[in-house]
Amino acid sequence: MKMKVRVEIDLQELIEKGDFKTLKRVLEQQDPADVKEMIEKLPPDLKIVIFRLLPKDKAAEVFSELEPDDQMELIKLFREERLKEIFESMDPDDRVELLEEMPANVVKKLLSYLSPKEREEILAILNYPKDSAARLATTEYVELFEDMTVQEALDRVRREGKRKENIYSLMVIDRTRKLKGTVELRDLIIAEPNQKVSEIMDKDPVFVHATDDQEIAAELMKKYDLIMLPVVDSEERLIGVITFDDIVDVIEEEATEDIQKMASMSATYTSYFHTPMWKLILKRSPWLVVLLLLESVNGNIISSYEKFLASIPVIAAFIPTMIGSAGNTGAQVSALMIRGFTLNEVTVKDWWKVLLRESLIGSTLGLILAGVLYLRAFLISSDPTLNFAVATALLVLILYANVMGALLPFIARVLKIDPAFMAGPLLTTIVDVTGIMIYFYVVHSFLT
Amino acid sequence: MKMKVRVEIDLQELIEKGDFKTLKRVLEQQDPADVKEMIEKLPPDLKIVIFRLLPKDKAAEVFSELEPDDQMELIKLFREERLKEIFESMDPDDRVELLEEMPANVVKKLLSYLSPKEREEILAILNYPKDSAARLATTEYVELFEDMTVQEALDRVRREGKRKENIYSLMVIDRTRKLKGTVELRDLIIAEPNQKVSEIMDKDPVFVHATDDQEIAAELMKKYDLIMLPVVDSEERLIGVITFDDIVDVIEEEATEDIQKMASMSATYTSYFHTPMWKLILKRSPWLVVLLLLESVNGNIISSYEKFLASIPVIAAFIPTMIGSAGNTGAQVSALMIRGFTLNEVTVKDWWKVLLRESLIGSTLGLILAGVLYLRAFLISSDPTLNFAVATALLVLILYANVMGALLPFIARVLKIDPAFMAGPLLTTIVDVTGIMIYFYVVHSFLT
């Protein structure tokens, strides 16, 4: 919430009326994040008008926050000088993010706007793998040396802080750019002016290697509550810093990925309306086909009991309840495990503890559900033996599904597959196929 | 990663040998987050030994990070003075979090350790609802006044910064404690010493009301990349600030909640091994029973086709494939929608755009899957009419499941139910029941 009064403004109308003065005044008062929200849904040619009215720094920030498909369209429409101006004003890490998404010819054009030194820096970062910590790093930080006094350090922060955005944690390096420590601005401010930086710096700071995964960076920043995290290359030379606002994005992306994988689809990485339909179909259909083929094995199992079924067709009436309940049970426990892995609450070593717990829980849930089904079954069949057989099969199935749902994520982890894939649909399908076998085997033994 | 060499230390052995000197030396070098990890799995009596060796500030930080059940056990074991010392050294927001979880008699004891003023502050915050922004607020921030000069402001920051942890954003208030603006420490440092605070402050800062939900606070901090967010009461008087490290927890909690609800269980809020088994059964079984009863409606539908089934029992062989594939399709699309809602990529107003997109996507997926099933079916039945009927039923079902999976989260949103409940098991069950009707209706029409 902000203190100012909220008013609804019809941007489109202002533009059509040509009232650029009001428009400019309104835009001046907005944060870049607000401008982004205001213009997101406008057609590209109106977006261009808005961009023309923004000062270049704000334009760069707004542009950085747009989705890649919108950025692409604007790049085509900007005049050359305007594009250059915006690209030059962007934060180094936002530039990297933009270049990652653009086609080669656009990348080439954009790189030509930079100084040779900046170009070299950005190409070095683009050499690191996608999703590596290096890709999040910005070079907008302040460097100090160990032998500086607190006064000298503060003077430098004051001087460089005008241009460089991230000054709340300061990087202490030696002449070869090796990271020697970090100083919190807070400690610098409360220290005596003639103390040495080496006396107040943290000599054992947390850092990541450039090739480490972004998730490692996010976890470290979360664990130690860091505002900035230094990134070093293989020779421990400082190449940049990751700032606290980036890790929220990493954590959200990770959760989205988990959720999408748990629903048996490949992760999309772009937001729903910015993912084209053909891409969604491509991310979803291979999984659905594989699961269909797996599930259809049930067809063969069931048809092998054709005679049994023809004699007691009501057996078929319980198939959906059997596989449905087993699937639900498995979905619950696998969600618990997968989230446990993501949040480091559960590790592979805990498998036997989980097996024990979930066997007990599975038995209890199985007894509850079998009891309910036994009673409910009389509304479908009046044969108590049949209903008892069906309830017994469900008890076995629930215990089985609960243990499978708990252990498959562990197996995935050992096989270096993302445990998130072992949830929902995939798990349900695996449990279905074996579940149908268990069901027919149990019921067949009871009734023949 | 830290620069120091990592060594494995057997804490238990050091304690048993009575080598408290080494132990103390080792503990001194660790961050609170590391100490927490080191001791987490020790039995309570050994935890107590470690706590005895920690200086009180570090002890308070480590204690704050433990899970509620561990905290409870330690509180029972601490000597009175030690407990008082630790509680007094805790951050105000951590104190609130602890009190939230403890039983009344413990709360009473803990509150008695505080000064009347502190007690009043904490009780005021505990009066706000659970999950409100107020509950995250800390009072460890620095206050400025508009008419101060930059020099005066910096002097105050230097003086108070020794005690107060959060000084990177400074709160400007008037004599009635009304929030007038905020100043970034960065701007204060680069400003001229004789400028007024009012000249450099942000006069329209982002803030939340104490009663706002924590998720709103998290979203604002994410949107505007804030290090600190002011919290005001109903009269817009400042009562505290939320710091950036808290919002990561809120975002992760939110994702966990989504994932657990999507697996049709009530959210647990505590980590897996810290949730007792009976609690897990209680969170899971009501859902499973309800879903079982819903799913068992299928039994009645199928048994009404008993004669049809007795004449062509192979019909039953395709039941799992039908409901399985429909469920998988629905699970995918609902996961997309639910995540879209959480990340504000999709709003209720978009329902018709989603309906259009997902009808097209559903038809395409339906055609692909029906084609695959038509061919696969010959391995189960040699009757082309039957197989064509089955494939047609699947096409209808997939389109139906895709549209339902997309729209149910919208309906939940309108009914003010959390859309996350409309995923996975619940959706699958709803789609199953109607899906079986569609399947039997289509196949019956084709074959009789």
mmCIF file of N, CA and C in Angstrom, chain A residues 298-335:
data_model
loop_
_atom_site.group_PDB
_atom_site.id
_atom_site.type_symbol
_atom_site.label_atom_id
_atom_site.label_comp_id
_atom_site.label_asym_id
_atom_site.label_seq_id
_atom_site.Cartn_x
_atom_site.Cartn_y
_atom_site.Cartn_z
ATOM 1 N N ASN A 298 -3.241 -51.950 -17.552
ATOM 2 C CA ASN A 298 -4.405 -52.384 -16.780
ATOM 3 C C ASN A 298 -5.427 -53.103 -17.641
ATOM 4 N N GLY A 299 -5.563 -52.612 -18.879
ATOM 5 C CA GLY A 299 -6.522 -53.221 -19.797
ATOM 6 C C GLY A 299 -6.217 -54.704 -19.975
ATOM 7 N N ASN A 300 -4.926 -55.010 -20.175
ATOM 8 C CA ASN A 300 -4.540 -56.407 -20.375
ATOM 9 C C ASN A 300 -4.772 -57.230 -19.113
ATOM 10 N N ILE A 301 -4.434 -56.614 -17.952
ATOM 11 C CA ILE A 301 -4.636 -57.350 -16.699
ATOM 12 C C ILE A 301 -6.118 -57.683 -16.525
ATOM 13 N N ILE A 302 -6.943 -56.647 -16.698
ATOM 14 C CA ILE A 302 -8.374 -56.854 -16.473
ATOM 15 C C ILE A 302 -8.952 -57.842 -17.482
ATOM 16 N N SER A 303 -8.537 -57.711 -18.760
ATOM 17 C CA SER A 303 -9.140 -58.601 -19.766
ATOM 18 C C SER A 303 -8.711 -60.053 -19.549
ATOM 19 N N SER A 304 -7.607 -60.262 -18.819
ATOM 20 C CA SER A 304 -7.225 -61.639 -18.505
ATOM 21 C C SER A 304 -8.182 -62.256 -17.471
ATOM 22 N N TYR A 305 -8.927 -61.402 -16.784
ATOM 23 C CA TYR A 305 -9.943 -61.893 -15.850
ATOM 24 C C TYR A 305 -11.338 -61.868 -16.486
ATOM 25 N N GLU A 306 -11.406 -61.902 -17.816
ATOM 26 C CA GLU A 306 -12.668 -61.689 -18.520
ATOM 27 C C GLU A 306 -13.782 -62.630 -18.032
ATOM 28 N N LYS A 307 -13.431 -63.906 -17.857
ATOM 29 C CA LYS A 307 -14.456 -64.881 -17.457
ATOM 30 C C LYS A 307 -14.964 -64.599 -16.047
ATOM 31 N N PHE A 308 -14.017 -64.334 -15.158
ATOM 32 C CA PHE A 308 -14.336 -63.992 -13.777
ATOM 33 C C PHE A 308 -15.280 -62.771 -13.749
ATOM 34 N N LEU A 309 -14.938 -61.786 -14.574
ATOM 35 C CA LEU A 309 -15.741 -60.565 -14.650
ATOM 36 C C LEU A 309 -17.134 -60.825 -15.205
ATOM 37 N N ALA A 310 -17.214 -61.698 -16.248
ATOM 38 C CA ALA A 310 -18.519 -62.005 -16.848
ATOM 39 C C ALA A 310 -19.424 -62.682 -15.826
ATOM 40 N N SER A 311 -18.817 -63.462 -14.909
ATOM 41 C CA SER A 311 -19.638 -64.151 -13.915
ATOM 42 C C SER A 311 -20.035 -63.224 -12.760
ATOM 43 N N ILE A 312 -19.148 -62.345 -12.356
ATOM 44 C CA ILE A 312 -19.483 -61.373 -11.284
ATOM 45 C C ILE A 312 -19.160 -59.956 -11.761
ATOM 46 N N PRO A 313 -19.987 -59.392 -12.641
ATOM 47 C CA PRO A 313 -19.627 -58.093 -13.249
ATOM 48 C C PRO A 313 -19.489 -56.959 -12.219
ATOM 49 N N VAL A 314 -20.094 -57.091 -11.044
ATOM 50 C CA VAL A 314 -20.045 -55.999 -10.069
ATOM 51 C C VAL A 314 -18.611 -55.743 -9.564
ATOM 52 N N ILE A 315 -17.742 -56.725 -9.786
ATOM 53 C CA ILE A 315 -16.316 -56.532 -9.464
ATOM 54 C C ILE A 315 -15.801 -55.255 -10.128
ATOM 55 N N ALA A 316 -16.234 -55.014 -11.352
ATOM 56 C CA ALA A 316 -15.781 -53.837 -12.109
ATOM 57 C C ALA A 316 -16.216 -52.546 -11.439
ATOM 58 N N ALA A 317 -17.335 -52.613 -10.691
ATOM 59 C CA ALA A 317 -17.883 -51.402 -10.087
ATOM 60 C C ALA A 317 -16.928 -50.788 -9.064
ATOM 61 N N PHE A 318 -16.041 -51.618 -8.514
ATOM 62 C CA PHE A 318 -15.145 -51.087 -7.475
ATOM 63 C C PHE A 318 -13.778 -50.635 -8.016
ATOM 64 N N ILE A 319 -13.558 -50.869 -9.316
ATOM 65 C CA ILE A 319 -12.243 -50.499 -9.874
ATOM 66 C C ILE A 319 -11.915 -49.017 -9.652
ATOM 67 N N PRO A 320 -12.825 -48.091 -10.009
ATOM 68 C CA PRO A 320 -12.466 -46.677 -9.814
ATOM 69 C C PRO A 320 -12.175 -46.334 -8.345
ATOM 70 N N THR A 321 -12.947 -46.883 -7.419
ATOM 71 C CA THR A 321 -12.719 -46.586 -6.009
ATOM 72 C C THR A 321 -11.350 -47.097 -5.565
ATOM 73 N N MET A 322 -11.009 -48.306 -6.003
ATOM 74 C CA MET A 322 -9.714 -48.890 -5.651
ATOM 75 C C MET A 322 -8.574 -47.991 -6.106
ATOM 76 N N ILE A 323 -8.521 -47.761 -7.412
ATOM 77 C CA ILE A 323 -7.354 -47.041 -7.915
ATOM 78 C C ILE A 323 -7.434 -45.563 -7.550
ATOM 79 N N GLY A 324 -8.649 -45.036 -7.429
ATOM 80 C CA GLY A 324 -8.779 -43.641 -7.013
ATOM 81 C C GLY A 324 -8.227 -43.422 -5.608
ATOM 82 N N SER A 325 -8.659 -44.256 -4.666
ATOM 83 C CA SER A 325 -8.222 -44.077 -3.271
ATOM 84 C C SER A 325 -6.727 -44.311 -3.130
ATOM 85 N N ALA A 326 -6.217 -45.327 -3.817
ATOM 86 C CA ALA A 326 -4.779 -45.594 -3.744
ATOM 87 C C ALA A 326 -4.004 -44.404 -4.306
ATOM 88 N N GLY A 327 -4.472 -43.877 -5.431
ATOM 89 C CA GLY A 327 -3.809 -42.724 -6.034
ATOM 90 C C GLY A 327 -3.821 -41.520 -5.107
ATOM 91 N N ASN A 328 -4.959 -41.249 -4.473
ATOM 92 C CA ASN A 328 -5.048 -40.107 -3.563
ATOM 93 C C ASN A 328 -4.077 -40.240 -2.401
ATOM 94 N N THR A 329 -4.031 -41.451 -1.832
ATOM 95 C CA THR A 329 -3.136 -41.687 -0.701
ATOM 96 C C THR A 329 -1.680 -41.456 -1.119
ATOM 97 N N GLY A 330 -1.335 -42.006 -2.264
ATOM 98 C CA GLY A 330 0.035 -41.834 -2.760
ATOM 99 C C GLY A 330 0.353 -40.371 -3.046
ATOM 100 N N ALA A 331 -0.629 -39.645 -3.601
ATOM 101 C CA ALA A 331 -0.407 -38.231 -3.931
ATOM 102 C C ALA A 331 -0.109 -37.428 -2.669
ATOM 103 N N GLN A 332 -0.839 -37.708 -1.597
ATOM 104 C CA GLN A 332 -0.613 -36.978 -0.344
ATOM 105 C C GLN A 332 0.798 -37.195 0.178
ATOM 106 N N VAL A 333 1.174 -38.448 0.315
ATOM 107 C CA VAL A 333 2.451 -38.726 0.951
ATOM 108 C C VAL A 333 3.613 -38.284 0.059
ATOM 109 N N SER A 334 3.455 -38.406 -1.259
ATOM 110 C CA SER A 334 4.567 -37.978 -2.108
ATOM 111 C C SER A 334 4.737 -36.466 -2.071
ATOM 112 N N ALA A 335 3.610 -35.734 -1.940
ATOM 113 C CA ALA A 335 3.724 -34.278 -1.806
ATOM 114 C C ALA A 335 4.497 -33.916 -0.541
#
